[in-house]
N, CA, C and O atoms as CSV, one atom per row, in Angstrom:
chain,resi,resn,atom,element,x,y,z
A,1,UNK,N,N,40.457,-27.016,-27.336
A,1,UNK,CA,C,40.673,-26.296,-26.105
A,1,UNK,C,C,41.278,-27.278,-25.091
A,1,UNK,O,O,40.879,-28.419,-24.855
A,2,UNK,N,N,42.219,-26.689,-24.585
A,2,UNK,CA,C,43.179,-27.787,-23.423
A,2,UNK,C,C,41.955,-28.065,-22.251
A,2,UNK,O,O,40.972,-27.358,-22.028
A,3,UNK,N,N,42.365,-29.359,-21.572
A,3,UNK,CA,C,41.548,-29.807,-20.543
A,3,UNK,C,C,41.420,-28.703,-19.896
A,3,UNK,O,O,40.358,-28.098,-20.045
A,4,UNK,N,N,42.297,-28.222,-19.140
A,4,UNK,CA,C,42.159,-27.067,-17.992
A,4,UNK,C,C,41.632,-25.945,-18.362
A,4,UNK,O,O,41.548,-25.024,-17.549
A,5,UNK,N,N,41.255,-25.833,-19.439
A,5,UNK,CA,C,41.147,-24.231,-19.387
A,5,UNK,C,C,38.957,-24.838,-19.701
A,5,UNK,O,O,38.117,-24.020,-19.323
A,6,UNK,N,N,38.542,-25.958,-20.237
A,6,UNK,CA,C,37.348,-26.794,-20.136
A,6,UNK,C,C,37.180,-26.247,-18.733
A,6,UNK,O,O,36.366,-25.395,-18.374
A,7,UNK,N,N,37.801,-26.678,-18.230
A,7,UNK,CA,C,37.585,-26.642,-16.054
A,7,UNK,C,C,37.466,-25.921,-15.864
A,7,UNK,O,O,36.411,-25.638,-15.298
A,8,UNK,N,N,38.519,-24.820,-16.176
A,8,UNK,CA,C,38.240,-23.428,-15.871
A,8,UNK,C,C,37.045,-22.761,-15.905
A,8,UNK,O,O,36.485,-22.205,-14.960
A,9,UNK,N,N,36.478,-22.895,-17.689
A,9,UNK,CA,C,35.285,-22.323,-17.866
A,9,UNK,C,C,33.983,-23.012,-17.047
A,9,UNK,O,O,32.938,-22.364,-16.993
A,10,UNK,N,N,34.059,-24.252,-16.452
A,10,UNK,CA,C,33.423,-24.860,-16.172
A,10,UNK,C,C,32.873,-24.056,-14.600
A,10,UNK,O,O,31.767,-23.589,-14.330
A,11,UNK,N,N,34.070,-24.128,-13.800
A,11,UNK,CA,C,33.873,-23.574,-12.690
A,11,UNK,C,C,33.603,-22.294,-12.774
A,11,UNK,O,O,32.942,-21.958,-11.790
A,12,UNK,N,N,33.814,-21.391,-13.517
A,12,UNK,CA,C,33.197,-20.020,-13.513
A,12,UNK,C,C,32.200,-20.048,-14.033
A,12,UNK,O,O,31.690,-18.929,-14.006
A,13,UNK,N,N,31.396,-21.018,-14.696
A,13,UNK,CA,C,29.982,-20.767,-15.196
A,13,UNK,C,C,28.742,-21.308,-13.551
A,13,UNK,O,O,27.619,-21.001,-13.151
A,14,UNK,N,N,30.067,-22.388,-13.039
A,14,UNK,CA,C,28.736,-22.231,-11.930
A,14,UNK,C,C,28.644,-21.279,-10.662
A,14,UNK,O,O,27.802,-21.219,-9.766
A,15,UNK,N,N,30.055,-20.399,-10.948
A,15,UNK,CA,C,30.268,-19.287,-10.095
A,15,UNK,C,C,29.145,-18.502,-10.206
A,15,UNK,O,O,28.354,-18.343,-9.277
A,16,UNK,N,N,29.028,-17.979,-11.351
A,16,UNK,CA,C,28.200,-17.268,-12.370
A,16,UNK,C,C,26.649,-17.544,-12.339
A,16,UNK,O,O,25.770,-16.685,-12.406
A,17,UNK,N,N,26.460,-19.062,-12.210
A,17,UNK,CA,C,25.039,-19.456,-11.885
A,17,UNK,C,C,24.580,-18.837,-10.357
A,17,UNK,O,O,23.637,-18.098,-10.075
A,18,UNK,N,N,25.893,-19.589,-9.280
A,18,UNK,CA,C,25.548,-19.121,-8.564
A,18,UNK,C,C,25.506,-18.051,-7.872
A,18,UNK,O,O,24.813,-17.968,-6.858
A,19,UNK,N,N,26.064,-17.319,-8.214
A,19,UNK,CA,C,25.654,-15.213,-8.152
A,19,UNK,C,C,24.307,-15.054,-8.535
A,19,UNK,O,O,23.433,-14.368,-8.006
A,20,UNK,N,N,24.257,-15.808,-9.562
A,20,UNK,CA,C,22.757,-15.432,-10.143
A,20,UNK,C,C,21.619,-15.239,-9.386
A,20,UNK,O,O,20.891,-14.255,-9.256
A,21,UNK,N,N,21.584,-16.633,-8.785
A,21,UNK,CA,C,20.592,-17.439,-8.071
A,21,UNK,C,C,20.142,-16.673,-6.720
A,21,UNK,O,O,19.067,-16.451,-6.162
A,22,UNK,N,N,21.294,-16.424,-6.512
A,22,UNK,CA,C,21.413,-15.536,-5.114
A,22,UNK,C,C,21.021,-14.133,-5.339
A,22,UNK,O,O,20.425,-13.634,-4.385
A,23,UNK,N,N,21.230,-13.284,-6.484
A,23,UNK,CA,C,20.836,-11.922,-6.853
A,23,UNK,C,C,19.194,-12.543,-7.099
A,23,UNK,O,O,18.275,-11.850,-6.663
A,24,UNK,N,N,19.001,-13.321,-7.515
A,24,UNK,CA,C,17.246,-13.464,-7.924
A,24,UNK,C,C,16.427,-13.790,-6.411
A,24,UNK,O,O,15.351,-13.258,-6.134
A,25,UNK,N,N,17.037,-14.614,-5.638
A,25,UNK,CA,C,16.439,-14.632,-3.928
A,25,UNK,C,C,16.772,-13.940,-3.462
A,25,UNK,O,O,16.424,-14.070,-2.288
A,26,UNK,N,N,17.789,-12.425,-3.715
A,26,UNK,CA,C,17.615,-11.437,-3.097
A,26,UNK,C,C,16.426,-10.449,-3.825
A,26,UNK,O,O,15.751,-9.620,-3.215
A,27,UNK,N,N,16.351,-10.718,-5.126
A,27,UNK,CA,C,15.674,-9.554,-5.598
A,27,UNK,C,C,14.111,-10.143,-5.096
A,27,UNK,O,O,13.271,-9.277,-4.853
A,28,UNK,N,N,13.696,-11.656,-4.931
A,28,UNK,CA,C,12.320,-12.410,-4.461
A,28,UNK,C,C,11.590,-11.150,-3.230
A,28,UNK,O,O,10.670,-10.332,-3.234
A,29,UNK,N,N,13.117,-11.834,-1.858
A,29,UNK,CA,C,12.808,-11.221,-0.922
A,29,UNK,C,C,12.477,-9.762,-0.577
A,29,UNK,O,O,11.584,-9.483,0.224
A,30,UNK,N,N,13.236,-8.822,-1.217
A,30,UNK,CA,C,12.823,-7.573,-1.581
A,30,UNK,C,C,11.195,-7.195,-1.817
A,30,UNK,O,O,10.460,-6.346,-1.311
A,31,UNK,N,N,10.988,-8.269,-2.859
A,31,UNK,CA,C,9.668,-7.883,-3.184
A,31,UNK,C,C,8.358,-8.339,-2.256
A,31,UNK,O,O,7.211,-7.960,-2.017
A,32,UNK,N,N,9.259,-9.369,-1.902
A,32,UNK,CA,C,8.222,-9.833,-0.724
A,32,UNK,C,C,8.258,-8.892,0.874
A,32,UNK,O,O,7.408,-9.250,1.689
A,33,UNK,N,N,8.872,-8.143,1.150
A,33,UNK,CA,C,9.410,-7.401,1.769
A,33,UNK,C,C,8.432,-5.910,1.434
A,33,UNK,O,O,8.217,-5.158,2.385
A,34,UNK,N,N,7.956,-5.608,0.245
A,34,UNK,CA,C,7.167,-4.723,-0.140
A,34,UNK,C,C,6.312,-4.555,-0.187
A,34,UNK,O,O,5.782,-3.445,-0.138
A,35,UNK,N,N,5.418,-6.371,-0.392
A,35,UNK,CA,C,4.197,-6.582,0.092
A,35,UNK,C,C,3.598,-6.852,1.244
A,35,UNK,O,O,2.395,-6.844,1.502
A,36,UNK,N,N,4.917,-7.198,2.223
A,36,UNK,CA,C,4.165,-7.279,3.802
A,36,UNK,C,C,4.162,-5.564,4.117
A,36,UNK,O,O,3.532,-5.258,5.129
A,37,UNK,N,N,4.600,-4.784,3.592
A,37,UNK,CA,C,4.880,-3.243,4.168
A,37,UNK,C,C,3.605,-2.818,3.663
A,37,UNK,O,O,2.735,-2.270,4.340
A,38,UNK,N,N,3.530,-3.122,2.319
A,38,UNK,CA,C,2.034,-2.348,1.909
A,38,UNK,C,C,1.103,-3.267,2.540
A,38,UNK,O,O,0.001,-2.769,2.769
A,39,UNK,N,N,1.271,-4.563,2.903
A,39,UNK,CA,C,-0.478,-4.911,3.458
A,39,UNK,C,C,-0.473,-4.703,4.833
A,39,UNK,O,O,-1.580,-4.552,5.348
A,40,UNK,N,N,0.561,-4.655,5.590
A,40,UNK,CA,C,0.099,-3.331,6.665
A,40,UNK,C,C,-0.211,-2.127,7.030
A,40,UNK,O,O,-0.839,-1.766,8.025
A,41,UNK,N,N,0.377,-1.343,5.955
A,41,UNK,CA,C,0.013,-0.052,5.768
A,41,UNK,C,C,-1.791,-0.323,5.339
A,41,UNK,O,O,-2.653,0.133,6.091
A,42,UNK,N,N,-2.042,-0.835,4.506
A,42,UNK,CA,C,-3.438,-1.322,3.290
A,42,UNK,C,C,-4.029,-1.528,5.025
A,42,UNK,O,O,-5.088,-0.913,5.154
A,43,UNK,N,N,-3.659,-2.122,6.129
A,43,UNK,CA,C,-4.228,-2.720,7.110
A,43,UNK,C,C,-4.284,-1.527,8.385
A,43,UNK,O,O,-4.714,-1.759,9.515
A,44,UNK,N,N,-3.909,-0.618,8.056
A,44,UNK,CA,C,-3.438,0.404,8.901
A,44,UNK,C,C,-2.882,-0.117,10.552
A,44,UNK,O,O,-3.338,0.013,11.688
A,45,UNK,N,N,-1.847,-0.658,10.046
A,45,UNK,CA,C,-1.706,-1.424,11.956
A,45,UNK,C,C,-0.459,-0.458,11.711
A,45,UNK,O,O,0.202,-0.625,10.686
A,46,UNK,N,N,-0.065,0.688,12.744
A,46,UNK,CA,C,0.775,1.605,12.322
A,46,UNK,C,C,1.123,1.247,13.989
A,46,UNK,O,O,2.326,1.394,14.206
A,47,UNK,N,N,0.417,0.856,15.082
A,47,UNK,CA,C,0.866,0.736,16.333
A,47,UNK,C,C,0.618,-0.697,16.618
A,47,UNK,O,O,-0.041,-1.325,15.790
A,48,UNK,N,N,1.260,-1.579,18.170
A,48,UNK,CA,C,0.449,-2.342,18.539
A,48,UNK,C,C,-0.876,-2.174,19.050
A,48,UNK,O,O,-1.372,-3.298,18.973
A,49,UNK,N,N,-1.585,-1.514,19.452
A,49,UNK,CA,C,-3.265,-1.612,19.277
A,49,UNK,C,C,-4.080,-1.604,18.005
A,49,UNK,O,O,-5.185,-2.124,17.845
A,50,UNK,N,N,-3.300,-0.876,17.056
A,50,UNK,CA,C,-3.601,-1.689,16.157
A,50,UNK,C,C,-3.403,-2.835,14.538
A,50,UNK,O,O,-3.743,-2.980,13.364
A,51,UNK,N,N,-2.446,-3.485,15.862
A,51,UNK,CA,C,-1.800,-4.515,15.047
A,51,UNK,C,C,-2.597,-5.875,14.353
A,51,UNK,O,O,-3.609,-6.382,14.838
A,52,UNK,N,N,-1.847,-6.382,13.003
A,52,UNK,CA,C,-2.980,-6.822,12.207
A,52,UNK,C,C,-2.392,-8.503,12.203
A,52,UNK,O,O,-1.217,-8.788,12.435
A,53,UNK,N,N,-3.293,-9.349,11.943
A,53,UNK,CA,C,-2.002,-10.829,11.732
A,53,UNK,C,C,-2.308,-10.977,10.348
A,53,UNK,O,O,-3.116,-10.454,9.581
A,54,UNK,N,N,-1.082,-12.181,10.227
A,54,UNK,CA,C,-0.267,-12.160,8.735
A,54,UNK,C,C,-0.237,-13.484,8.981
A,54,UNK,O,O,0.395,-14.113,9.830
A,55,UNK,N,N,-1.270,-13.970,7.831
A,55,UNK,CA,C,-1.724,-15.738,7.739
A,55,UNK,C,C,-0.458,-15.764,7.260
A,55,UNK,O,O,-0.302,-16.982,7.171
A,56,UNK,N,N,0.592,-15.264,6.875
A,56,UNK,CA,C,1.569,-16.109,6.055
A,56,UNK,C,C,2.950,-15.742,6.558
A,56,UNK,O,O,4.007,-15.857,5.937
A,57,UNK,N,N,2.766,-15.281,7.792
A,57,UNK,CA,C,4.305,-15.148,8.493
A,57,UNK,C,C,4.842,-16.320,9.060
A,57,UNK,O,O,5.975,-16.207,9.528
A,58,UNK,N,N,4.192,-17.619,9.139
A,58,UNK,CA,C,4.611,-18.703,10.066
A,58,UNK,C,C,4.998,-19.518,8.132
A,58,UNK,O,O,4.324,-19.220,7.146
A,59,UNK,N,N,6.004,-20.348,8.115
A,59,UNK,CA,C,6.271,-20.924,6.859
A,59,UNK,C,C,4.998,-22.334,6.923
A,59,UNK,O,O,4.641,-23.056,7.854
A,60,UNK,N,N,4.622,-22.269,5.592
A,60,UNK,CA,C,3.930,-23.060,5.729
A,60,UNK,C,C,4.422,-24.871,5.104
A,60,UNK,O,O,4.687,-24.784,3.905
A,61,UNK,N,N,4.546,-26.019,5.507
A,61,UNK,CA,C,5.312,-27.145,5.350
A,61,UNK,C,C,4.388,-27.892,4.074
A,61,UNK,O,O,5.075,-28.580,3.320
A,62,UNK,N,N,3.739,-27.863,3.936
A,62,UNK,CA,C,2.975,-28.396,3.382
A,62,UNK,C,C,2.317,-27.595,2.397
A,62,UNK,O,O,1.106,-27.427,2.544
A,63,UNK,N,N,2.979,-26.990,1.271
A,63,UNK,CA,C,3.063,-25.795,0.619
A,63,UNK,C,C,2.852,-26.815,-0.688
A,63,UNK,O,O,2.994,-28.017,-0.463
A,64,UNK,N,N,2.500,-26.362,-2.128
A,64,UNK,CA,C,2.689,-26.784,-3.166
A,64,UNK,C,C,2.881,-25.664,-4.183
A,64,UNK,O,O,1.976,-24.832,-4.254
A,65,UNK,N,N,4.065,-25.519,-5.071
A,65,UNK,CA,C,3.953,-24.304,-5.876
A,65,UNK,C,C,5.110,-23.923,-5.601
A,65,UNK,O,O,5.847,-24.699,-4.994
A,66,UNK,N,N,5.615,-22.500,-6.014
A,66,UNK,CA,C,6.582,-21.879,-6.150
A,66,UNK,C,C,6.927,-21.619,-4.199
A,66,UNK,O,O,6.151,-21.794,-3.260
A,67,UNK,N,N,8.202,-21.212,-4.194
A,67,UNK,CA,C,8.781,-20.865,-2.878
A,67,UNK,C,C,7.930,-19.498,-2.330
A,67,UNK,O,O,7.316,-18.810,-3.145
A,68,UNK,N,N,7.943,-19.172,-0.935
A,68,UNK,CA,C,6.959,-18.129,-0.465
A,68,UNK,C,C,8.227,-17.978,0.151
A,68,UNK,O,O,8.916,-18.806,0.746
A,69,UNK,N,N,8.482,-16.359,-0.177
A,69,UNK,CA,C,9.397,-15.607,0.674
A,69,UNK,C,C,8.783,-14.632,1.402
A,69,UNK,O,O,9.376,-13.554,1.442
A,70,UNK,N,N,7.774,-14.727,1.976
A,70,UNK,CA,C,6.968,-14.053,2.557
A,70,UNK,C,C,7.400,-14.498,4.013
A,70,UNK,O,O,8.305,-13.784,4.444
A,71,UNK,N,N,7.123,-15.168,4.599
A,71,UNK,CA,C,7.757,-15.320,5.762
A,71,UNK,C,C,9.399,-15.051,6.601
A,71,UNK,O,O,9.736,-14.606,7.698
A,72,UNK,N,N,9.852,-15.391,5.847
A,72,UNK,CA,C,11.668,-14.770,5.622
A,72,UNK,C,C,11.411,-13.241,5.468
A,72,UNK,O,O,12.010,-12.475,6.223
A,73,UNK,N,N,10.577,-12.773,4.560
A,73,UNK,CA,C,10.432,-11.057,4.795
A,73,UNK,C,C,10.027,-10.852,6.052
A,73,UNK,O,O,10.763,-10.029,6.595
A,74,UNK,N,N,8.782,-11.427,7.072
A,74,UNK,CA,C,8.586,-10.654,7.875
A,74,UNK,C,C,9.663,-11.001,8.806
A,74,UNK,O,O,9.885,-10.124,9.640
A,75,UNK,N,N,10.340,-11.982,8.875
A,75,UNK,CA,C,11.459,-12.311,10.048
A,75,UNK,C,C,12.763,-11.389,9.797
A,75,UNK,O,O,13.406,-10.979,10.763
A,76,UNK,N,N,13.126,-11.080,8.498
A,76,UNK,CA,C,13.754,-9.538,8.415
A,76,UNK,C,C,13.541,-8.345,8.492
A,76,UNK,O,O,14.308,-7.405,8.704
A,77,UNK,N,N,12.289,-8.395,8.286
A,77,UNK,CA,C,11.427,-7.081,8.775
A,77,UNK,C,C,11.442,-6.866,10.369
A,77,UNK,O,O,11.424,-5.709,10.788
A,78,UNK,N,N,11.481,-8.135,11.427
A,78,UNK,CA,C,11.245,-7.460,12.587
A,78,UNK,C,C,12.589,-7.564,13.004
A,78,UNK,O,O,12.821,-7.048,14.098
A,79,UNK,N,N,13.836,-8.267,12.230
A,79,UNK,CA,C,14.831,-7.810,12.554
A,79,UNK,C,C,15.652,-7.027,12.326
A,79,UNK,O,O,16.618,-6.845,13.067
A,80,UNK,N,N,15.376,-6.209,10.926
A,80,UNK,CA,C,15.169,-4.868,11.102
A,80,UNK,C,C,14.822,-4.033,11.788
A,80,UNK,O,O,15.551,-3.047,11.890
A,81,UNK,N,N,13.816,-4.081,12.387
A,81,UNK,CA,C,13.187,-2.775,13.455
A,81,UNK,C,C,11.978,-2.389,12.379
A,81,UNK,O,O,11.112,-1.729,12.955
A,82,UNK,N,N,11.682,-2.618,10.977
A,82,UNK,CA,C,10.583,-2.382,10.628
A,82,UNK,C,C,9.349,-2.654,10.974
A,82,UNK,O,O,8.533,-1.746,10.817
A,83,UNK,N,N,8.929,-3.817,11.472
A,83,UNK,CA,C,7.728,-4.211,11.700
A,83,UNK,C,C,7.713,-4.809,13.442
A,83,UNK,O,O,8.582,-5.623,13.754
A,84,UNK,N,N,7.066,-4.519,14.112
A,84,UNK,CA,C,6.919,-4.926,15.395
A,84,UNK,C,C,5.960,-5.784,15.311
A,84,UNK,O,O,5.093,-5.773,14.438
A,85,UNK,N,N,6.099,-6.923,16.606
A,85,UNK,CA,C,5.729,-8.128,17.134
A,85,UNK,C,C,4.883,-8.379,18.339
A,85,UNK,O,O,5.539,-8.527,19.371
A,86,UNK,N,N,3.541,-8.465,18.463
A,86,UNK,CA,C,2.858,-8.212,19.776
A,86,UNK,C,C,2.843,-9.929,20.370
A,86,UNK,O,O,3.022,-10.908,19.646
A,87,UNK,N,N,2.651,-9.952,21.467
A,87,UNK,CA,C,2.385,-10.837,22.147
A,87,UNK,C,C,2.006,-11.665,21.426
A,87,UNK,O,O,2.775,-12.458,20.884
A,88,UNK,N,N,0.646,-11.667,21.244
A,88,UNK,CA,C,-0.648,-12.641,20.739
A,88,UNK,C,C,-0.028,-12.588,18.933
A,88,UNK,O,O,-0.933,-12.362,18.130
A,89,UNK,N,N,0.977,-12.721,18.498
A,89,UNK,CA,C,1.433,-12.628,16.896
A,89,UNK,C,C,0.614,-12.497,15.860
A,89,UNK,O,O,0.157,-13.120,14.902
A,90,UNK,N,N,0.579,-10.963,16.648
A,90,UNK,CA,C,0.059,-9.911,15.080
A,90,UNK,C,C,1.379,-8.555,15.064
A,90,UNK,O,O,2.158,-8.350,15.995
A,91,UNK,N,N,1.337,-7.902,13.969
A,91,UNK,CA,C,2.144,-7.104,13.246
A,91,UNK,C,C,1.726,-6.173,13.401
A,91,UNK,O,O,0.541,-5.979,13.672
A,92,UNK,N,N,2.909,-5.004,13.226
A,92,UNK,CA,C,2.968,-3.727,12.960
A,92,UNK,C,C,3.860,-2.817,12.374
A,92,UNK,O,O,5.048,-3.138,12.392
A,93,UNK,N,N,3.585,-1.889,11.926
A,93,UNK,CA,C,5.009,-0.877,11.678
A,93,UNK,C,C,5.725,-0.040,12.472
A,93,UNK,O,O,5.209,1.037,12.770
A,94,UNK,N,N,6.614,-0.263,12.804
A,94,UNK,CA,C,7.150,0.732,13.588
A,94,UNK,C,C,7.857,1.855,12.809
A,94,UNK,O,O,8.430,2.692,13.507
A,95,UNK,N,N,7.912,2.018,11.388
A,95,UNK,CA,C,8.690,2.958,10.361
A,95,UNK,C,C,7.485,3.257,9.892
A,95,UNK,O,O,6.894,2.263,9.469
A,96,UNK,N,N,6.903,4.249,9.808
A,96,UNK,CA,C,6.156,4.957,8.914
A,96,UNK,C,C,6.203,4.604,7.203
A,96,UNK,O,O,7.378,4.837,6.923
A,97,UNK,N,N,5.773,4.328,6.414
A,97,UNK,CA,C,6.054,3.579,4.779
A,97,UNK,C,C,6.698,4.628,3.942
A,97,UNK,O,O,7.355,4.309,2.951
A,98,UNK,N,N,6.435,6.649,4.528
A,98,UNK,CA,C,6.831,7.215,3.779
A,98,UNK,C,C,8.874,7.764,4.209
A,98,UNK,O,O,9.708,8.523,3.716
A,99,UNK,N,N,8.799,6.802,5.372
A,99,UNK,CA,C,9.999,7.248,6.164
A,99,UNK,C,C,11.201,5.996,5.370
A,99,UNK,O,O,12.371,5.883,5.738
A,100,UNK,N,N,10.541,5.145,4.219
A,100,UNK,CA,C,11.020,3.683,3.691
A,100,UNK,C,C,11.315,4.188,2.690
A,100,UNK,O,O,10.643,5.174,2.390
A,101,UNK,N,N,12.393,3.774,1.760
A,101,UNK,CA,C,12.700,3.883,0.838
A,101,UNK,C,C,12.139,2.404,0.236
A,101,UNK,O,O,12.656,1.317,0.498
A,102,UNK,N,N,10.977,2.614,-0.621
A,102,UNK,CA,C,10.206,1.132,-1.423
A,102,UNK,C,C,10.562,1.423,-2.823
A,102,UNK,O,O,9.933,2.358,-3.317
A,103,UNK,N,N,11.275,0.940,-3.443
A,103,UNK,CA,C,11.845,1.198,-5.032
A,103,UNK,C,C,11.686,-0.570,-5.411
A,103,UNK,O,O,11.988,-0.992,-6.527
């Protein structure tokens, strides 16, 4: 096989990796995205009065183990408009769970 076409395949395999990588930290966040929705719903904080906190919305630095996309969910979640933000940082829903499309 000629040099260039080596290169070629070369660079499209890490094209390819990296699509990957990126479809799998999108598909992470998703899911993490499903579990902050159900443990507020599970928490019934449907308003701010009764909004619930989320030990794991602040990233934690000193982590050991796999990546937590849990925090990145709730920071898309409230920039979404899904989940509201009280003062004192506790959570809520502002979308109802059956008004969500969760697949």
């Amino acid at each position: 096989m000629p040099e260039f076409m080596q290169i070629l395949v070369g660079v499209l395999f890490l094209i390819l990796v990296f699509i990957a990588t990126r479809y799998g930290i999108f598909l992470r966040i998703k899911g993490a995205c499903k579990f902050v929705v159900k443990d507020l719903e599970r928490q019934k904080a449907f308003d701010a009065a009764s909004a619930a906190e989320l030990p794991y919305a602040k990233p934690s630095y000193f982590h050991i183990g796999l990546r937590d996309f849990r925090p990145k969910a709730v920071q898309s979640l409230l920039e979404g408009g899904v989940v509201g933000k009280t003062a004192d940082e506790k959570y809520y829903l502002k979308v109802r769970p059956v008004d969500l499309e969760l697949r």
